[in-house]
Coordinates of C-alpha atoms in Angstrom, one line a residue:
X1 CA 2.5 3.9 3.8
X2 CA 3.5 6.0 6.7
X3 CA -0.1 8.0 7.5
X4 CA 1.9 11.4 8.1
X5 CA 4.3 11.5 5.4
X6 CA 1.7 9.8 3.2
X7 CA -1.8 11.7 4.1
X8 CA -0.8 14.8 5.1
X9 CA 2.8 15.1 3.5
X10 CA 0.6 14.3 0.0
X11 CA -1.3 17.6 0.7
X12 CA 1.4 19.3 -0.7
X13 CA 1.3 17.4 -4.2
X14 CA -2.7 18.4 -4.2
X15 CA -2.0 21.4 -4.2
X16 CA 0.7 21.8 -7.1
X17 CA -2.0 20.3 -8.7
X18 CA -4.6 22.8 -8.2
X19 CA -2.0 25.7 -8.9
X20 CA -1.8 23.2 -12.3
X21 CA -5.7 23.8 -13.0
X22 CA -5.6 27.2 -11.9
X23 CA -3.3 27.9 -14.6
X24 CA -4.9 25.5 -17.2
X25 CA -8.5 27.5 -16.5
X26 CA -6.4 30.9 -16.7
X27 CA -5.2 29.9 -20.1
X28 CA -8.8 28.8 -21.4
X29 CA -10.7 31.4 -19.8
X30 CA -8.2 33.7 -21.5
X31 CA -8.6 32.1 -24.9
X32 CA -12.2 31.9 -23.8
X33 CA -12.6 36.0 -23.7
X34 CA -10.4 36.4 -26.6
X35 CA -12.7 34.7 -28.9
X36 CA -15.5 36.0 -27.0
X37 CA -14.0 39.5 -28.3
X38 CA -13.3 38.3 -31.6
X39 CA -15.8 37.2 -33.2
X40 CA -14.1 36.5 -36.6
X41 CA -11.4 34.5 -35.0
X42 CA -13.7 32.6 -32.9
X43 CA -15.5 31.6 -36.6
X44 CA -12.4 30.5 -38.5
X45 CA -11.7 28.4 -35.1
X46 CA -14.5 26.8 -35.2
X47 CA -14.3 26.5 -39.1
X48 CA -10.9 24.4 -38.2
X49 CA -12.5 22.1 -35.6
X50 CA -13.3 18.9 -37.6
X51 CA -17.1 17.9 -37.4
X52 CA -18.5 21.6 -37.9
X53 CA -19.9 22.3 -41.0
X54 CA -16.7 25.1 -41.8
X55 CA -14.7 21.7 -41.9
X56 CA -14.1 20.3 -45.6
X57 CA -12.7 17.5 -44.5
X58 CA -14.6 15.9 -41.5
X59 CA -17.0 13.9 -41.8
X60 CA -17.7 11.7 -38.6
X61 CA -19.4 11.9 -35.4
X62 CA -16.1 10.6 -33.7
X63 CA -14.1 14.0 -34.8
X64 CA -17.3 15.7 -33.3
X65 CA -18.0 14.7 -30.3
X66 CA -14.3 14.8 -29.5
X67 CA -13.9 18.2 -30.2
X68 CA -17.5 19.6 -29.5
X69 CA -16.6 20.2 -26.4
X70 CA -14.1 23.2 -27.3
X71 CA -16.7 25.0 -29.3
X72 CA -19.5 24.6 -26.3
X73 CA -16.6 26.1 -24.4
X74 CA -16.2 29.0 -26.6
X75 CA -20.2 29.7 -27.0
X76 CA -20.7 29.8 -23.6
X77 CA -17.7 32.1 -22.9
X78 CA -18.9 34.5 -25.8
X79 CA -22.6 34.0 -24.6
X80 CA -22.1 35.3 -21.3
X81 CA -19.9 38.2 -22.3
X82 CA -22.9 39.6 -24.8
X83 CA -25.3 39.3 -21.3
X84 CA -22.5 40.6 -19.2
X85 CA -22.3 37.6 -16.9
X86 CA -18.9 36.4 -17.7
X87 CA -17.7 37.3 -14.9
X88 CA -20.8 34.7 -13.0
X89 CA -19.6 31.8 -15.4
X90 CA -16.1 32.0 -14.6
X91 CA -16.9 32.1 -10.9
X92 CA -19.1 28.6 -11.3
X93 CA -16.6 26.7 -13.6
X94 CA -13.6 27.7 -11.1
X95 CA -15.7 26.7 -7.9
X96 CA -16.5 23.3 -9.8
X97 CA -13.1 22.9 -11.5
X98 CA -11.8 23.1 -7.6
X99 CA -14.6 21.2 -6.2
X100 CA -13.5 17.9 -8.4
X101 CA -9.6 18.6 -7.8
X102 CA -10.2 18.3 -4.0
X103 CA -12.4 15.2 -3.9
X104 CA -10.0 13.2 -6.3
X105 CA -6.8 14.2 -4.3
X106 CA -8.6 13.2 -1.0
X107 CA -9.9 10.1 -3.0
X108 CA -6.5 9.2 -3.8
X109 CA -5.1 10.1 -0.4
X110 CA -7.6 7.9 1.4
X111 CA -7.0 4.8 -1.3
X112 CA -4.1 5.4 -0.6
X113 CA -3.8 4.6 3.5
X114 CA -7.0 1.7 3.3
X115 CA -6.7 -1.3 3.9
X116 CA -9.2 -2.4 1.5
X117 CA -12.3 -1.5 -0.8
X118 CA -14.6 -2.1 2.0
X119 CA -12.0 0.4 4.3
X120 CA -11.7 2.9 1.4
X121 CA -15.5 2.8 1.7
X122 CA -15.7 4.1 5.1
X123 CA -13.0 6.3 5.1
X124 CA -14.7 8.4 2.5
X125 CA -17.8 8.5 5.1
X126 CA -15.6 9.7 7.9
X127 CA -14.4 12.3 5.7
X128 CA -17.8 13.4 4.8
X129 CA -19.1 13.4 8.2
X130 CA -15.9 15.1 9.5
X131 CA -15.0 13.1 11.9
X132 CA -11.0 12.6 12.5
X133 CA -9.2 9.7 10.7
X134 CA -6.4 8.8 12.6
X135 CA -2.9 7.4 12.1
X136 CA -2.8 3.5 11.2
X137 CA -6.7 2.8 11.7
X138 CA -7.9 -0.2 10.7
X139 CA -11.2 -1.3 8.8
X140 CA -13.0 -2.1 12.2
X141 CA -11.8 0.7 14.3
X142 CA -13.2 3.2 11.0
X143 CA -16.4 1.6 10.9
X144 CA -17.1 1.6 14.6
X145 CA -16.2 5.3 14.3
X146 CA -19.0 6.1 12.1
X147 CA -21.6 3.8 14.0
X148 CA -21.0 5.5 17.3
X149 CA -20.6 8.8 15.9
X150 CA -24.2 8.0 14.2
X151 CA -25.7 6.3 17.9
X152 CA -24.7 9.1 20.0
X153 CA -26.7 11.1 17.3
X154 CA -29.8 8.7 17.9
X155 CA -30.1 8.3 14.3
X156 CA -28.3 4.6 13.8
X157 CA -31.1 2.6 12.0
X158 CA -29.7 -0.7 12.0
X159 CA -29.7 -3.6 14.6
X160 CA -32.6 -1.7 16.7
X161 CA -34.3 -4.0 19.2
X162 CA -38.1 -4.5 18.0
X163 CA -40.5 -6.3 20.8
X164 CA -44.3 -7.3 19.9
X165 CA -43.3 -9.0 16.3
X166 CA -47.0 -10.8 16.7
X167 CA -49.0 -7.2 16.9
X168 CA -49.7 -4.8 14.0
X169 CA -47.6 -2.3 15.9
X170 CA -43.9 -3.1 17.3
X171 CA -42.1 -1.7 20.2
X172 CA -39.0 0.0 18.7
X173 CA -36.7 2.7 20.6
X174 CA -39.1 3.4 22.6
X175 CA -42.0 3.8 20.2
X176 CA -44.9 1.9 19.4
X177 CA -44.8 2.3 15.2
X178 CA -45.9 0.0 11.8
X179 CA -43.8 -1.9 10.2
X180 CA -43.9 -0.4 7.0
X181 CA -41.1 -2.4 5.2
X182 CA -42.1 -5.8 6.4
X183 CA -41.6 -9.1 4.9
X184 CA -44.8 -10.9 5.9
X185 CA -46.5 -9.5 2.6
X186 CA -49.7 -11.3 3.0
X187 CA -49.5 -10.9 6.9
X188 CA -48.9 -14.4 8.0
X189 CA -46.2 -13.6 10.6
X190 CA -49.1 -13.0 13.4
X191 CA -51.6 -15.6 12.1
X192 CA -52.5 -17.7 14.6
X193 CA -53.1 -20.8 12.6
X194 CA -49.3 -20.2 11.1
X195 CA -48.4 -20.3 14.9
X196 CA -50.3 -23.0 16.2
X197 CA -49.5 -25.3 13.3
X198 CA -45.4 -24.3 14.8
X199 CA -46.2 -24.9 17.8
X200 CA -47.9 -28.6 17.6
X201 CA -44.7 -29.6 15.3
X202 CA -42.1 -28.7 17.6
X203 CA -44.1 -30.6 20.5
X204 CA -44.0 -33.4 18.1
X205 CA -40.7 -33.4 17.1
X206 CA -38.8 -31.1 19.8
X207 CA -36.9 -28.2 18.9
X208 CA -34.2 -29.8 17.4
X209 CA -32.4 -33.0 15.7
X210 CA -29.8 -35.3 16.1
X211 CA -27.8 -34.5 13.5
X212 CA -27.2 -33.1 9.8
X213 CA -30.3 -34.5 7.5
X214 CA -27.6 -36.8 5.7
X215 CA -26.7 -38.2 9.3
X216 CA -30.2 -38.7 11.7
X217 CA -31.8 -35.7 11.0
X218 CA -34.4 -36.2 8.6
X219 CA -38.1 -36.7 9.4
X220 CA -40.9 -37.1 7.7
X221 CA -42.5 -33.4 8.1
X222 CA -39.3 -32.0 6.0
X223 CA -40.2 -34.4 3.3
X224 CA -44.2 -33.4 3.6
X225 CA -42.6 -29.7 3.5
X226 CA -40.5 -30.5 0.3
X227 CA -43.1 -32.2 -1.9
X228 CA -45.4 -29.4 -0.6
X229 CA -43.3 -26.9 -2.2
X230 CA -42.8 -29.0 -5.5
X231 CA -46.1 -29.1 -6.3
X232 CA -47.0 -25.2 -5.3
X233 CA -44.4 -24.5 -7.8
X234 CA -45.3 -27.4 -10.3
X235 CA -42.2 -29.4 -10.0
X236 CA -41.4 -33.0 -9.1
X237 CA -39.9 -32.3 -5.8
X238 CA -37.5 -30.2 -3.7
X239 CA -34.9 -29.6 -1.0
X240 CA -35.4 -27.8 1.8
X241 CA -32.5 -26.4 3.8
X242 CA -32.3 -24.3 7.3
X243 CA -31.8 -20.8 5.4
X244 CA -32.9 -19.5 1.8
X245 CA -28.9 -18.0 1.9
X246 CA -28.0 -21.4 2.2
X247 CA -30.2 -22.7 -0.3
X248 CA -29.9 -19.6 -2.6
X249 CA -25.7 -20.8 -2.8
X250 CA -26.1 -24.1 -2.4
X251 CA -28.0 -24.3 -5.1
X252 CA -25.5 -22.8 -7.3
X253 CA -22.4 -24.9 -5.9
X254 CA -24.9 -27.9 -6.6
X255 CA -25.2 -26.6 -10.4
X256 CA -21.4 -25.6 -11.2
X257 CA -19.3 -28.3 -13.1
X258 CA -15.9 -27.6 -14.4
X259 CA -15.8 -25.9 -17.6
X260 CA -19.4 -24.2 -16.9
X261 CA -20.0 -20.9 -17.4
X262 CA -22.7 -18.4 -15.3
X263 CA -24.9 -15.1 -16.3
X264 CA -26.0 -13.0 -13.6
X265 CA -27.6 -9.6 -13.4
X266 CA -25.8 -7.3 -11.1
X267 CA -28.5 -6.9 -8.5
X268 CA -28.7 -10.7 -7.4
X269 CA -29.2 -11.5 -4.0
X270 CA -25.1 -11.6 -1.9
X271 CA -26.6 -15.3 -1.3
X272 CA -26.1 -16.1 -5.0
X273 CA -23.5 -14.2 -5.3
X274 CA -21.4 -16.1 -2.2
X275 CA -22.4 -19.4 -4.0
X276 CA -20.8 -17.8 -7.2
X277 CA -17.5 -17.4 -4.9
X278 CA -17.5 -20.9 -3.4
X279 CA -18.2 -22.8 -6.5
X280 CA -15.2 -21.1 -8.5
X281 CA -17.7 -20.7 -11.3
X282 CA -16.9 -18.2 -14.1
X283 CA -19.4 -15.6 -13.5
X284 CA -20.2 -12.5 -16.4
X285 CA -22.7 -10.0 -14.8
X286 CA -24.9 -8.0 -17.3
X287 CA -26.1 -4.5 -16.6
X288 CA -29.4 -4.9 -14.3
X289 CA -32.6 -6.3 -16.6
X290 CA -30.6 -4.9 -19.7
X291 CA -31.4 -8.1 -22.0
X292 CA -29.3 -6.5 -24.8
X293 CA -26.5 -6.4 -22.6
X294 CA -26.9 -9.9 -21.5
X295 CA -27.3 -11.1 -25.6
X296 CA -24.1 -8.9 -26.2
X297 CA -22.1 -11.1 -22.9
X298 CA -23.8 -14.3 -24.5
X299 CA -22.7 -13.9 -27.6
X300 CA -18.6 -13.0 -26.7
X301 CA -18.7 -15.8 -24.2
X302 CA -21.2 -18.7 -24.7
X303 CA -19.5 -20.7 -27.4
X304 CA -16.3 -21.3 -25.3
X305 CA -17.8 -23.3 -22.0
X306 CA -20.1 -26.5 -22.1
X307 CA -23.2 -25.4 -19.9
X308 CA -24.3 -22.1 -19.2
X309 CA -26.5 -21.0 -17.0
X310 CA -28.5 -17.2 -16.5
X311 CA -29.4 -16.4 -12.9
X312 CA -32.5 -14.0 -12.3
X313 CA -34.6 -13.1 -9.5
X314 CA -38.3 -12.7 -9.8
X315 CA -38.7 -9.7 -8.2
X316 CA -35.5 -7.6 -7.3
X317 CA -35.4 -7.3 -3.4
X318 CA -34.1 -3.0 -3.3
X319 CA -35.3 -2.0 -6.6
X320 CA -38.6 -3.4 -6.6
X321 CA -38.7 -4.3 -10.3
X322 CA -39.3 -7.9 -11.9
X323 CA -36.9 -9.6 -14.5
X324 CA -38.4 -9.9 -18.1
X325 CA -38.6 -13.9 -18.2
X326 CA -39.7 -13.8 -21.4
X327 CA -36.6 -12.1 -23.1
X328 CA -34.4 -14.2 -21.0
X329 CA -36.5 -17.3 -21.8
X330 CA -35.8 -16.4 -25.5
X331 CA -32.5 -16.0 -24.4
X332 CA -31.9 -19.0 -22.8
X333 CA -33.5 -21.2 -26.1
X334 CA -31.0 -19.3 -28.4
X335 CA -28.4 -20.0 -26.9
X336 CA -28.9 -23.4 -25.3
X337 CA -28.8 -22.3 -21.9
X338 CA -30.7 -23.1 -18.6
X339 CA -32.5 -20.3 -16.0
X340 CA -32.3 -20.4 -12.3
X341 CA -34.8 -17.8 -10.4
X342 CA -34.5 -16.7 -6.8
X343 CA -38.0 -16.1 -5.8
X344 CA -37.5 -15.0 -2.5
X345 CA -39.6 -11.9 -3.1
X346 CA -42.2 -13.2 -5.6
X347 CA -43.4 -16.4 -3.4
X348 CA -47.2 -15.1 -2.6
X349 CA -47.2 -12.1 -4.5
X350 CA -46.8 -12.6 -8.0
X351 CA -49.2 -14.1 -10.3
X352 CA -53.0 -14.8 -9.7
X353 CA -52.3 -17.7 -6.6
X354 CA -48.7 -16.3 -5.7
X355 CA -47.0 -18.6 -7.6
X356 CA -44.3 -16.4 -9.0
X357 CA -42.8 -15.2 -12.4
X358 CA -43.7 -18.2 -13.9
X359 CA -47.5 -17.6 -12.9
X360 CA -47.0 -13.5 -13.9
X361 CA -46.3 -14.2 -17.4
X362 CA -47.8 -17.2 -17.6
X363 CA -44.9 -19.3 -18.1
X364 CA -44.9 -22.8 -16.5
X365 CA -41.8 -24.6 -16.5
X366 CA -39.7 -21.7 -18.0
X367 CA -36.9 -22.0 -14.9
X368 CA -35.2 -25.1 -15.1
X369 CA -34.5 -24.2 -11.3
X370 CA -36.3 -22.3 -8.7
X371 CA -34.5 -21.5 -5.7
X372 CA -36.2 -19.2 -2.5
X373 CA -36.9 -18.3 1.4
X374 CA -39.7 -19.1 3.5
X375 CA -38.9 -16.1 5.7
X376 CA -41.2 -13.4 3.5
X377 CA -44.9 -14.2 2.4
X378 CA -44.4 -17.7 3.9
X379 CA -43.8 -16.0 7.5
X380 CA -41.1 -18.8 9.1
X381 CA -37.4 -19.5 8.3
X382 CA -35.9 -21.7 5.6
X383 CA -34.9 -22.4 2.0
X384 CA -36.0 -24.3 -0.8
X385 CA -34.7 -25.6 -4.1
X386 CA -36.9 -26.8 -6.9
X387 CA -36.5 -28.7 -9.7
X388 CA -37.2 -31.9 -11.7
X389 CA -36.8 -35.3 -9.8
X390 CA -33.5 -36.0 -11.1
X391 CA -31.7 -33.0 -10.5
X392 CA -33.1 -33.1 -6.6
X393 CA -32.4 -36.3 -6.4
X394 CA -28.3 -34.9 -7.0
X395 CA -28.8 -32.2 -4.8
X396 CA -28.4 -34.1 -1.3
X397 CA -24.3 -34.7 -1.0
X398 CA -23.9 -31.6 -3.2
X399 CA -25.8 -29.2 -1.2
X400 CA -23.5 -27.4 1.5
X401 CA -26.1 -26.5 3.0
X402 CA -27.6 -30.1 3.5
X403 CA -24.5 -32.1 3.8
X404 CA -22.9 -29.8 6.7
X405 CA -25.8 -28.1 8.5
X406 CA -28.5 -28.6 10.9
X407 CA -31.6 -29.1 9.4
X408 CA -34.6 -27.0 9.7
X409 CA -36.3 -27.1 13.1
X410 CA -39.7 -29.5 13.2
X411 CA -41.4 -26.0 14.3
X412 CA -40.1 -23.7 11.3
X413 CA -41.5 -26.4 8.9
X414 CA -45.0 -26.9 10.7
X415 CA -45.7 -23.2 10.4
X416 CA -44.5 -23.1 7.1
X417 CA -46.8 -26.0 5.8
X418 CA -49.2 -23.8 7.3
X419 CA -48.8 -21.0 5.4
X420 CA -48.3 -22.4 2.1
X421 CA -51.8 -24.3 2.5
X422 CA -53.3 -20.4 3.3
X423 CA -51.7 -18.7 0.3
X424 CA -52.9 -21.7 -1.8
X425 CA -56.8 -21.7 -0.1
X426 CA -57.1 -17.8 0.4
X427 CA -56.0 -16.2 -2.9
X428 CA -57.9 -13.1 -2.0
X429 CA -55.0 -12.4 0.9
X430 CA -52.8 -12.2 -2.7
X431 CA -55.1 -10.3 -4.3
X432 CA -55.5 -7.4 -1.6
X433 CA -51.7 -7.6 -1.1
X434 CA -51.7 -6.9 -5.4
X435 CA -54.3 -4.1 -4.8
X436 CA -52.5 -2.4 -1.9
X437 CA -49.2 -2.1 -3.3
X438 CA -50.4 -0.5 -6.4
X439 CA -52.6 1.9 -4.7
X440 CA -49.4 2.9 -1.9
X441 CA -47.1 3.0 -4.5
X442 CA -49.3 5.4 -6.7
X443 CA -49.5 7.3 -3.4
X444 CA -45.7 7.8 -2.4
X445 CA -45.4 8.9 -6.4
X446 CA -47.8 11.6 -6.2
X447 CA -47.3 12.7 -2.6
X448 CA -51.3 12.3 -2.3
X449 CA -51.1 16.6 -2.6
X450 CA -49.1 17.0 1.0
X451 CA -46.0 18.2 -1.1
X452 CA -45.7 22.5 -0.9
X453 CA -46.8 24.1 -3.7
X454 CA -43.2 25.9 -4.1
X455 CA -41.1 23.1 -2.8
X456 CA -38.1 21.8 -5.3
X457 CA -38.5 18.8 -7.4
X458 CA -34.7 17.9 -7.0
X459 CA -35.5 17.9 -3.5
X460 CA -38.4 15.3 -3.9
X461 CA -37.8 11.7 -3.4
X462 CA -38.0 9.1 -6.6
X463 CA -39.6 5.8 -6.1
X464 CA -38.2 3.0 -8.3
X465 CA -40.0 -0.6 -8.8
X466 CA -42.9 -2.1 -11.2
X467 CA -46.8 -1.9 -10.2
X468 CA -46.6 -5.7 -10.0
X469 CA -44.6 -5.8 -6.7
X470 CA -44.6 -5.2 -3.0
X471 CA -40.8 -3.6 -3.1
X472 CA -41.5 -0.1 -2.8
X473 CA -37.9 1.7 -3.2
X474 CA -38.6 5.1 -2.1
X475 CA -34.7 6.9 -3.2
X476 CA -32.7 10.4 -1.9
X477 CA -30.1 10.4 -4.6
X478 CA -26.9 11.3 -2.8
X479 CA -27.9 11.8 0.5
X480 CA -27.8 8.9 3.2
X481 CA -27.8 10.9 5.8
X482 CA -31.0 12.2 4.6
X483 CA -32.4 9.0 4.6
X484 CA -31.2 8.2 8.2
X485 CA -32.7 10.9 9.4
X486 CA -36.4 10.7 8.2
X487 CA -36.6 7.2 9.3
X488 CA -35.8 8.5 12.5
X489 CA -38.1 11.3 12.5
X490 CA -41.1 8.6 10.8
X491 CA -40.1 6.5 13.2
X492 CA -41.4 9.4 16.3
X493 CA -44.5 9.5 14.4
X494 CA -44.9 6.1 14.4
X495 CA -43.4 4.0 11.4
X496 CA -40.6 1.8 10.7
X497 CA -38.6 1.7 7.9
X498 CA -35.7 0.1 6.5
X499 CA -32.6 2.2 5.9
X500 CA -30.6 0.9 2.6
X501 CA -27.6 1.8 1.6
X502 CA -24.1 1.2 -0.3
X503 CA -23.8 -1.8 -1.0
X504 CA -27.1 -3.3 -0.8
X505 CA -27.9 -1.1 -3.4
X506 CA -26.0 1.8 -5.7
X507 CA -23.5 4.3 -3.6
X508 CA -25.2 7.7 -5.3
X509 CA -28.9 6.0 -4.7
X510 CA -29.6 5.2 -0.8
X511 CA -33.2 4.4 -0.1
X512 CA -36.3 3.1 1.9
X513 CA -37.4 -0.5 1.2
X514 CA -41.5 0.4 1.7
X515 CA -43.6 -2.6 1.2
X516 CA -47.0 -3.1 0.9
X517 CA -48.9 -5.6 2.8
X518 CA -52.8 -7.5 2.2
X519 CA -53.2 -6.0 5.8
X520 CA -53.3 -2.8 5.4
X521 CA -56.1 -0.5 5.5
X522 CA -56.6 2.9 3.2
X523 CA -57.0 5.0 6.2
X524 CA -53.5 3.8 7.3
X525 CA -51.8 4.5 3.7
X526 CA -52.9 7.7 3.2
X527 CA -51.8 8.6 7.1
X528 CA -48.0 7.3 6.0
X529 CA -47.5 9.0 3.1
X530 CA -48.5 12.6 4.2
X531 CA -45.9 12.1 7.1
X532 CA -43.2 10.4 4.9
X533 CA -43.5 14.1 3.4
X534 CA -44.0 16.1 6.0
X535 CA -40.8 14.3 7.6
X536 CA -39.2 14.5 4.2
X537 CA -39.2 18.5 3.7
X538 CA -38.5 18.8 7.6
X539 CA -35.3 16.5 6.8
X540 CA -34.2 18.8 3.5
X541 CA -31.2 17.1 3.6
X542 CA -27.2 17.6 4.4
X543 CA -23.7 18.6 2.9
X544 CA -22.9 15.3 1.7
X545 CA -25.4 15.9 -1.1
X546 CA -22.8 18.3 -2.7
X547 CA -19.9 16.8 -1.5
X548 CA -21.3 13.9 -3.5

């Protein structure tokens, strides 16, 4: 579509239409008033409108909800003509009424000139920061558009250079903050057993290997690592692979056979989700921890494939919320289907010795599959999948990510073996992890008193997530520019946090991924949480709040 006869030429269309609801509100506003007026009219009207008791005829809740809306209509009309603010309503409806014409004609104008969803996506951001779109811009060019716009404001919050990883503070932009959304949950990123243990195996075995694990590159400290990780999950053995993505969709590739048929909830890791795309499986996604809605896909779908498989995460990485794996465990027996969990974010946190969901509900053995990352509580790099001897013993020329990668470095696995042999002796690290998280996310709910006595509760941020986990999601509904900037302005005081937005997590709901830690101190929570409000009324937020 030409961009000048098809943007702007289009304007012209948008606006017959809003002459169109201009006159459509005229006429109902004028009915509106008349039976506002006419009080006996209004009543044999709303005698004829089926589902009100004046109706002889109706019956159902169908007729009534269909038509309800009329006689709300009316009563408000008539309402604010007895209190002499009709003239206030009308005034709101007709702002809104306009409001929604505008955003669906530039929603259809933009569709219309993108070049995909992704592009649609960021056009709708350029338009809400105001910045120019121009004739024939691609996806790149529109996304670069926003970034710099967003870097020359010094409010970007992605792909900033952090120094001094090993310290309890990090060098960011210029200043020395906390990681306050950090993935070492039980602190093992600076322990210096973790990094000595990394240390002696890459010395051992070098850096590298001489080839794929199928073709030279195995060695006997991956195999140490992988029965290591069997048995802290109580299975028979295991795969390890360079990357929990490439484990998380290797896993599933491994699992898929023709005529198979997969469940997943719609917040799974993109790692999952990839392996969903490359295997070709046929995928249903049910409504996030909504076990009805899974039952209800089940049923419609189960009987016509052979195996069938529902695909969970332990503890959801943006929402901070567990999956029921007793419902879906129920679930899964029913119907004669098999569970795979992504632990990623439940390794070391959940359950008495950081075993998981399995440990949390005390349900050994309910996964037939566990798949996960060392890069969280485990503090290195790599994936793992976890199962019964058989189905690991299949997993080796049907593993992408072991037939046709490197394997993992000598050093990533020493330091893991490391720190699954501390998680497994120090179970009080898991305990004051447990105990943190519940006491800091107790804290960001209340606002620990720092919120003003008079200051707006749609204002106030909502924190999402179960007491069980270290996923603290900390939401602005409808305002990620509201979220950028109080992670820059935390940031000047000292703390970093993780921006998240569209589509890590829903488009109206952008957020901070907080997470506690075993190392953190009282003192320390209490001094984040006044300044994540103090920063949050400072920041009270920006136009694209109404806009969306």
């Amino acid at each position: 579509m030409d961009f000048a006869s098809g943007f702007f030429g289009d304007i012209a269309h948008g606006l017959r239409v809003l002459n169109l609801v201009d006159t459509l509100l005229v006429i109902v506003v004028g009915v509106g008033i008349y039976l506002a007026v006419n009080g006996e009219s209004a009543k044999a009207l709303y005698g004829l409108l089926p589902g009100t008791k004046c109706d002889s005829g109706s019956s159902g809740k169908t007729s009534k909800s269909a038509f309800g809306w009329l006689s709300s209509i009316i009563k408000q009309i008539r309402d604010a003509y007895v209190e002499g603010t009709l003239v206030s309503l009308l005034s709101r409806w007709t702002e809104s009424c306009v409001k929604i014409v505008r955003l669906a004609i530039t929603c259809y104008l933009l569709e219309a000139i993108s070049q995909s969803r992704r592009h649609y996506f960021y056009l709708l951001e350029k338009k809400f920061l105001k910045l120019e779109i121009r004739k024939g811009e691609t996806e790149k060019e529109s996304y670069v558009d926003i970034k710099k716009h967003l870097q020359r404001k010094g409010v970007w919050p992605y792909m900033q250079e952090v120094s001094q990883p090993r310290s309890d503070k990090v060098l960011c932009e210029g200043y020395e903050a906390t990681p306050m959304s950090s993935y070492s949950y039980l602190d093992l990123v600076y322990d210096e057993r973790v990094q000595k243990k990394a240390i002696e195996a890459a010395q051992q075995y070098s850096t590298g290997s001489h080839g794929p694990r199928m073709l030279g590159g195995n060695t006997p400290l991956l195999r140490e690592l992988e029965k290591a990780v069997g048995e802290f999950f109580g299975r028979e053995d295991s795969l390890i692979v360079a990357t929990g993505y490439m484990a998380c969709m290797g896993a599933v590739c491994a699992i898929y056979k023709k005529g198979d048929v997969f469940f997943g909830d719609d917040r799974l890791h993109a790692s999952i989700r990839a392996g969903f795309k490359v295997s070709g499986a046929k995928v249903y996604f049910f409504k996030h921890n909504n076990m009805a809605h899974l039952e209800q896909l089940v049923k419609q779908y189960r009987r016509k494939y052979r195996d069938a498989w529902i695909f969970i995460e332990s503890v959801y990485s943006m929402d901070g919320d567990i999956a029921p794996l007793p419902d879906v465990r129920s679930i899964a027996d029913k119907y004669d289907m098999k569970i795979c969990i992504d632990e990623a974010h439940g390794m070391g946190v959940l359950g008495k010795m950081g075993r998981g969901l399995e440990e949390h509900f005390n349900m050994p053995g309910a996964a037939d599959v566990i798949v996960g990352t060392f890069s969280k509580s485990a503090a290195g790099v790599g994936g793992y999948i976890t199962s019964n001897k058989l189905f690991v013993d299949f997993l080796d020329f049907h593993t992408p990510g072991n037939t046709f990668s490197a394997a993992l470095p000598a050093y990533c696995a020493g330091g893991v073996l490391e720190s699954l042999r501390i998680i497994s002796s120090e179970p009080e690290r898991v305990e004051k992890c447990r105990r943190n998280s519940l006491y800091l996310r107790n804290l960001i709910k209340s606002g620990g008193g720092y919120w003003p006595a008079d200051y707006p509760e749609d204002k106030k941020y909502t924190v999402e997530g179960d007491d069980c986990t270290s996923v603290i999601a900390v939401v602005f509904k409808d305002d990620i520019l509201r979220v950028i900037d109080v992670a820059h302005e935390m940031l000047k005081r000292g703390w970093l946090l993780s921006c998240v937005a569209f589509p890590a997590c829903p488009l109206r709901f952008p957020r901070f991924r907080v997470t506690a830690r075993a190392g953190y101190t009282q003192q320390l929570m209490d001094n984040f949480v006044k300044d994540l409000v103090e920063c949050s009324v400072a920041c009270p937020g920006s136009e694209l709040t109404d806009s969306m």
